Coordinates of C-alpha atoms in Angstrom, one line a residue:
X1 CA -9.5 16.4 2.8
X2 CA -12.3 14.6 0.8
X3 CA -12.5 12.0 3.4
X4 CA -12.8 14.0 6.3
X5 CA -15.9 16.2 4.8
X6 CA -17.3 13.0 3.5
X7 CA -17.0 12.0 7.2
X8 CA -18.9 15.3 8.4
X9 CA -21.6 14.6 6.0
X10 CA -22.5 11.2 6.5
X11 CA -21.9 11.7 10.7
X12 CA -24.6 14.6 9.8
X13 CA -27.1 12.6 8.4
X14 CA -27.4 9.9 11.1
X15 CA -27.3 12.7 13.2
X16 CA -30.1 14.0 12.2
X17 CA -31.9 10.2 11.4
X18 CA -31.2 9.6 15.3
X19 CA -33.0 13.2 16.2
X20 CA -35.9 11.9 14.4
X21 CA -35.9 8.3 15.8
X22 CA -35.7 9.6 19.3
X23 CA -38.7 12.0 18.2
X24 CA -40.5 8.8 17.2
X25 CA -39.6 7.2 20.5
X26 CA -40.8 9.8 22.8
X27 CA -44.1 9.8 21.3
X28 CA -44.4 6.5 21.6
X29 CA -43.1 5.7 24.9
X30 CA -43.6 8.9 26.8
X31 CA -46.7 11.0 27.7
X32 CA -44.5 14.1 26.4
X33 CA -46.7 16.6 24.0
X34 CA -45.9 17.6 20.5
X35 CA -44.9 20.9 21.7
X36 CA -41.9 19.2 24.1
X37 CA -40.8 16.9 21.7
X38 CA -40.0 20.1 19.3
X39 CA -38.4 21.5 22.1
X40 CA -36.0 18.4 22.3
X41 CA -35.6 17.9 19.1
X42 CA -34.7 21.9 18.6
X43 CA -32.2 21.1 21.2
X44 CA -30.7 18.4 19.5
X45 CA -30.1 20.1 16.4
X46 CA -28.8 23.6 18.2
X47 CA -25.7 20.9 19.9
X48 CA -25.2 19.3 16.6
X49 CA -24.9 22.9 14.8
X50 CA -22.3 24.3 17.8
X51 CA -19.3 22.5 16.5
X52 CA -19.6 23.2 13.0
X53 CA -20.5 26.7 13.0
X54 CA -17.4 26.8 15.1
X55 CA -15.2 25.2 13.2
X56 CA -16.6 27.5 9.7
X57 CA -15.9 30.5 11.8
X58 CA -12.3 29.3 12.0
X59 CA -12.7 29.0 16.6
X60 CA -12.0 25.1 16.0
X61 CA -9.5 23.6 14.6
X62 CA -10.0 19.9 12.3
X63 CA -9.0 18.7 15.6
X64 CA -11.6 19.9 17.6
X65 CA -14.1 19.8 16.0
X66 CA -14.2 16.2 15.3
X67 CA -14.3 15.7 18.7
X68 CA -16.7 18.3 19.7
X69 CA -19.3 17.0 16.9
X70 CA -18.6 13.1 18.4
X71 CA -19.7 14.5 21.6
X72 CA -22.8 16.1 20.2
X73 CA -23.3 12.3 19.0
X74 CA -23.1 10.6 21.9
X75 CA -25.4 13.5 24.1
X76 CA -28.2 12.6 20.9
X77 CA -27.9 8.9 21.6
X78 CA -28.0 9.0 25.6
X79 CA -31.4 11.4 24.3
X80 CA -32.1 8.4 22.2
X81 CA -31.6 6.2 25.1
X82 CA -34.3 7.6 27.5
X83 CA -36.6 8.0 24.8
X84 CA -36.7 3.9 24.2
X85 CA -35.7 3.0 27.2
X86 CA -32.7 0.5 25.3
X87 CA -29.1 0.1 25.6
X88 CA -29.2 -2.1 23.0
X89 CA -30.6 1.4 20.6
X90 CA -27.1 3.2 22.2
X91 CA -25.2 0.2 21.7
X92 CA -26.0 0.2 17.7
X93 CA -25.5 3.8 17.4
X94 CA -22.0 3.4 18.6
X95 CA -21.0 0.5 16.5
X96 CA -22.7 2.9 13.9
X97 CA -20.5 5.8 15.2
X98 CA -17.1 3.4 15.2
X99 CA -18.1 2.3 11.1
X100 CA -18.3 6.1 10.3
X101 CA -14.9 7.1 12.3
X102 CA -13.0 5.3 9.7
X103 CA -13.9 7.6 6.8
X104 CA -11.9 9.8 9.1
X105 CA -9.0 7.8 9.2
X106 CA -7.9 9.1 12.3
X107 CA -6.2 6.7 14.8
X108 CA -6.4 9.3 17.6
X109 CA -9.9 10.5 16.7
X110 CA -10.8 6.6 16.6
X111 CA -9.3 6.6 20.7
X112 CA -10.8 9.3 22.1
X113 CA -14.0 7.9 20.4
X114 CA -13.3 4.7 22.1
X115 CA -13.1 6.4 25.6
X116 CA -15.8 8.3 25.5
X117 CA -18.0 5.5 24.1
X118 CA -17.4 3.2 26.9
X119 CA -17.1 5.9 29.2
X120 CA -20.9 6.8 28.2
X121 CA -21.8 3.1 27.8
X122 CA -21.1 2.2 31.3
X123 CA -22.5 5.4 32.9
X124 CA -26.2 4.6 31.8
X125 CA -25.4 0.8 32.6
X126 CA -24.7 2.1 36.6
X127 CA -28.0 4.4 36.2
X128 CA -30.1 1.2 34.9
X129 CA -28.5 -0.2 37.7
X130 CA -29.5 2.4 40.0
X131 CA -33.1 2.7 38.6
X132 CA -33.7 -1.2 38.4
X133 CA -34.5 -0.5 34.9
X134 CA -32.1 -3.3 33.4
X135 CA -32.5 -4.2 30.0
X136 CA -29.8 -6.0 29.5
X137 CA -28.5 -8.7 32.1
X138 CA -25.1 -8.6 33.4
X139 CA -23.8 -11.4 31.2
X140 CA -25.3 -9.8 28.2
X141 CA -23.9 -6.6 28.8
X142 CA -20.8 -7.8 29.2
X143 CA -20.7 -9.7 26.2
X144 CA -22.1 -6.8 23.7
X145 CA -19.3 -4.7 25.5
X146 CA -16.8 -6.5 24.3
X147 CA -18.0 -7.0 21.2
X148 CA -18.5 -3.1 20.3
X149 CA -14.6 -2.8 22.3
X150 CA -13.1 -6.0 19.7
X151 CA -15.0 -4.1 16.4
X152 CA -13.1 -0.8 18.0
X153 CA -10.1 -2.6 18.0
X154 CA -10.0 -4.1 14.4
X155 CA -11.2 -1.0 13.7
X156 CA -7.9 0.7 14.7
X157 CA -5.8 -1.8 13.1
X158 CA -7.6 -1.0 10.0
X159 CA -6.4 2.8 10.0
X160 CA -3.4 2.2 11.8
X161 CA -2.4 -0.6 8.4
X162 CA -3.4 2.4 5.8
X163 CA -1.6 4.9 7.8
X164 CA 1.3 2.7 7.6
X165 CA 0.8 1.9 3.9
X166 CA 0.5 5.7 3.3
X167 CA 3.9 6.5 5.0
X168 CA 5.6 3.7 3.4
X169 CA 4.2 5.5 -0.1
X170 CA 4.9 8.9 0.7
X171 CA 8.5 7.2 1.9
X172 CA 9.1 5.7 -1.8
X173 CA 7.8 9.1 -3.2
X174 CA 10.7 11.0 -1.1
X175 CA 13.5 8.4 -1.9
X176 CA 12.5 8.8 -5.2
X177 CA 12.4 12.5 -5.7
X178 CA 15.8 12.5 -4.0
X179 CA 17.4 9.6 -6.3
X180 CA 16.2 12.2 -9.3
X181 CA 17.5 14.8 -7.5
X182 CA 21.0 13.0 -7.1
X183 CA 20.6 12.1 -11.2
X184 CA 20.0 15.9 -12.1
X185 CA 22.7 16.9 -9.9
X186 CA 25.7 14.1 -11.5
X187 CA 23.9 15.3 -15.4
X188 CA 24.7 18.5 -14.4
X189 CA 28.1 17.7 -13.3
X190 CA 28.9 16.1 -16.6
X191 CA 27.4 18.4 -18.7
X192 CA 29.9 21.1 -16.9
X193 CA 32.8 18.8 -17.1
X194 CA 31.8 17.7 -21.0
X195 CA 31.6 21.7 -21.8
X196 CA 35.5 22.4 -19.7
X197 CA 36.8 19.5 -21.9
X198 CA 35.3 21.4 -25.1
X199 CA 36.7 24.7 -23.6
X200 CA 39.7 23.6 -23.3
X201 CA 40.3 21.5 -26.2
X202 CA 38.7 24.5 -28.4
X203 CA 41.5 27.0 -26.0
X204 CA 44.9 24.7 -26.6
X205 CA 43.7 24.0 -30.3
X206 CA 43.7 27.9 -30.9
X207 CA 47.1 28.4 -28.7
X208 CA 49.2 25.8 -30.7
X209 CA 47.9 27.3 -34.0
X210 CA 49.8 30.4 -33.3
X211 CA 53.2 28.8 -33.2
X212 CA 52.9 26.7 -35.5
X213 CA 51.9 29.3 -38.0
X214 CA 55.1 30.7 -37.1
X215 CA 56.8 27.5 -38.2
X216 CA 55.2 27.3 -41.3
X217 CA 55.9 31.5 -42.0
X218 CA 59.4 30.9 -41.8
X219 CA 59.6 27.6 -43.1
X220 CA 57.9 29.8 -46.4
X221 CA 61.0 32.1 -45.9
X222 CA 63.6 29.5 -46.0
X223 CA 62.1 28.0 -49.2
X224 CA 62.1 31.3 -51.0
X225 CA 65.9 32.1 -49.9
X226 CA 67.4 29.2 -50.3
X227 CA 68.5 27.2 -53.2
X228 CA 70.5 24.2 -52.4
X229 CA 68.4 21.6 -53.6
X230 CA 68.3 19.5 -50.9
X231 CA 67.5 22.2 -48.3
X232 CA 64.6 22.7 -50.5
X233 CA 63.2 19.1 -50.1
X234 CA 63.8 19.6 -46.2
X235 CA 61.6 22.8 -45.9
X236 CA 58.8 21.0 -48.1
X237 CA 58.7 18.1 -46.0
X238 CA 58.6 20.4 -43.2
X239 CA 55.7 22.3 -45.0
X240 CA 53.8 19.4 -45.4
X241 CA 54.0 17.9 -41.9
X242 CA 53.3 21.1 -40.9
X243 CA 50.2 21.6 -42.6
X244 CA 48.9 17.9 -41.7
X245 CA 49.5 18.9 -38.1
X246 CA 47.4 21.9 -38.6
X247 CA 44.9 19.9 -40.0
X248 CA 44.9 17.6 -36.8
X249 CA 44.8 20.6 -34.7
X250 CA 41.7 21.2 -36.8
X251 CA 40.1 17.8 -36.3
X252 CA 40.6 18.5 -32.7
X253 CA 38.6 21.9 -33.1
X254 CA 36.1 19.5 -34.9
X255 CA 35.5 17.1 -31.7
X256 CA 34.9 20.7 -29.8
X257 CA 32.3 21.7 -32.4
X258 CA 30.8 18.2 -32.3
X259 CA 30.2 18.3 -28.5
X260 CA 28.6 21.6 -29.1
X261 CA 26.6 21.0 -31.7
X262 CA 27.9 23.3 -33.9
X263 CA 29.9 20.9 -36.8
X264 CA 28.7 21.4 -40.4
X265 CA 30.0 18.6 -42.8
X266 CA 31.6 20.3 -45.6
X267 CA 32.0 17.6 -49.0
X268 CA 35.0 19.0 -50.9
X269 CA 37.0 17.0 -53.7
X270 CA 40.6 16.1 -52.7
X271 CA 43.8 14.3 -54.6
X272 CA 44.5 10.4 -53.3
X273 CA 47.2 10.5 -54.1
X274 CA 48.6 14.5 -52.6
X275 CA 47.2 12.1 -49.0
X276 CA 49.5 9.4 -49.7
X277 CA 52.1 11.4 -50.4
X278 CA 52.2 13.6 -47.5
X279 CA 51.9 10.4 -45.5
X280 CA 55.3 8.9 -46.7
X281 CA 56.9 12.2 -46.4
X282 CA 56.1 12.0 -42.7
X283 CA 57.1 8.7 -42.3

């Protein structure tokens, strides 16, 4: 957006510079009076004006209005034209106007201010013709014609390259948004698959508590009843295995908490040798 009102500003000024050079030219070269040469000039600047007050009262478009203002251009340089009596003048301020179309950056604007360039360019060259008022011969003319149509074309392949490079940007901008996309969506995936694993680790942990409780109740029942020694030895083995299975249960619980953030270490003292016991007994 930048761009394109730094284009309407500097395509303003040498508006208004070429207004004041085809001033100079009709006093010079013409018995025109003051009082015509304001007229002119008033006229100049009314056309200029049109397209913009259009466009800020929103009845053109970006569109048309650069087209409508390139127009106004090309009706100040024929004006420029008859007041020097030079091609060559209309010539430079189309090479000037081709320069200031690529602020625009517009390939399409840069066409249809190739057409009506050379559409403008030969129309005074068949009324020089007409007139016998040739200022430039035929060879010439065809020479700087192809000239202002070769800077025209490098021209376009100058805007036509950054609008490539811009597409091939915006291009790595939306395969990249959608690779992050892809990564969000997979981190979300595993984040919902780490938190069912903790759901249902933390869910069986708390089920096989329950009967093993129930194990451990009336294991506590048959040591209290019974008192054949070696039944005894059975229910304590059975007591401890059954407590170091709680306790894995527990670790199990542990991992859950872990995943979740939620662990506390806990330093307590414990026996060596209780550890190594229970580890023979369930061997």
């Amino acid at each position: 957006m930048e761009s394109k009102n730094y284009g309407r500003y500097a395509n303003l000024i040498f508006y208004f510079i070429g207004i004041i050079i085809c001033w100079w030219g009709l006093a010079f070269n013409s018995d025109m009076n003051t009082l015509g040469r304001v007229f002119i000039a008033i006229g100049l600047v009314f056309i200029g004006f049109i397209p913009g007050f259009l466009y800020n009262n929103e009845l053109f478009d970006d569109y048309k209005h650069q087209r409508a203002f390139l127009i106004s251009y090309i009706l100040m340089s024929v004006a420029l034209y008859f007041a020097w009596e030079s091609i060559i003048l209309f010539f430079a301020f189309m090479f000037l106007q081709t320069m200031l179309c690529l602020v625009y950056l517009d390939t399409k604007f840069l066409r249809f201010q190739i057409l009506t360039s050379d559409l403008s360019i030969l129309l005074l060259y068949m009324y020089e013709s007409k007139n016998e008022k040739m200022t430039l011969d035929p060879f010439q003319f065809v020479i700087i014609f192809l000239i202002f149509n070769g800077v025209n074309f490098v021209a376009r392949q100058i805007i036509e390259l950054i609008e490539y490079e811009r597409l091939k940007s915006r291009e790595q901008e939306r395969s990249l948004d959608d690779m992050l996309r892809v990564v969000e969506i997979k981190v979300d995936d595993a984040r919902n698959a780490a938190k069912s694993k903790s759901d249902f680790l933390s869910n069986m942990s708390h089920e096989i508590r329950t009967p093993i409780n129930a194990v451990l109740g009336m294991n506590e029942m048959i040591t209290r009843e019974s008192h054949d020694p070696q039944i005894s030895e059975y229910s304590r083995n059975i007591a401890s295995s059954g407590i170091m299975l709680l306790a894995l249960i527990n670790d199990i619980l542990d991992f859950s908490k872990i995943e979740s953030g939620k662990v506390a270490i806990i330093r307590v003292e414990y026996q060596l040798s209780t550890v190594v016991n229970d580890l023979m007994n369930m061997i």
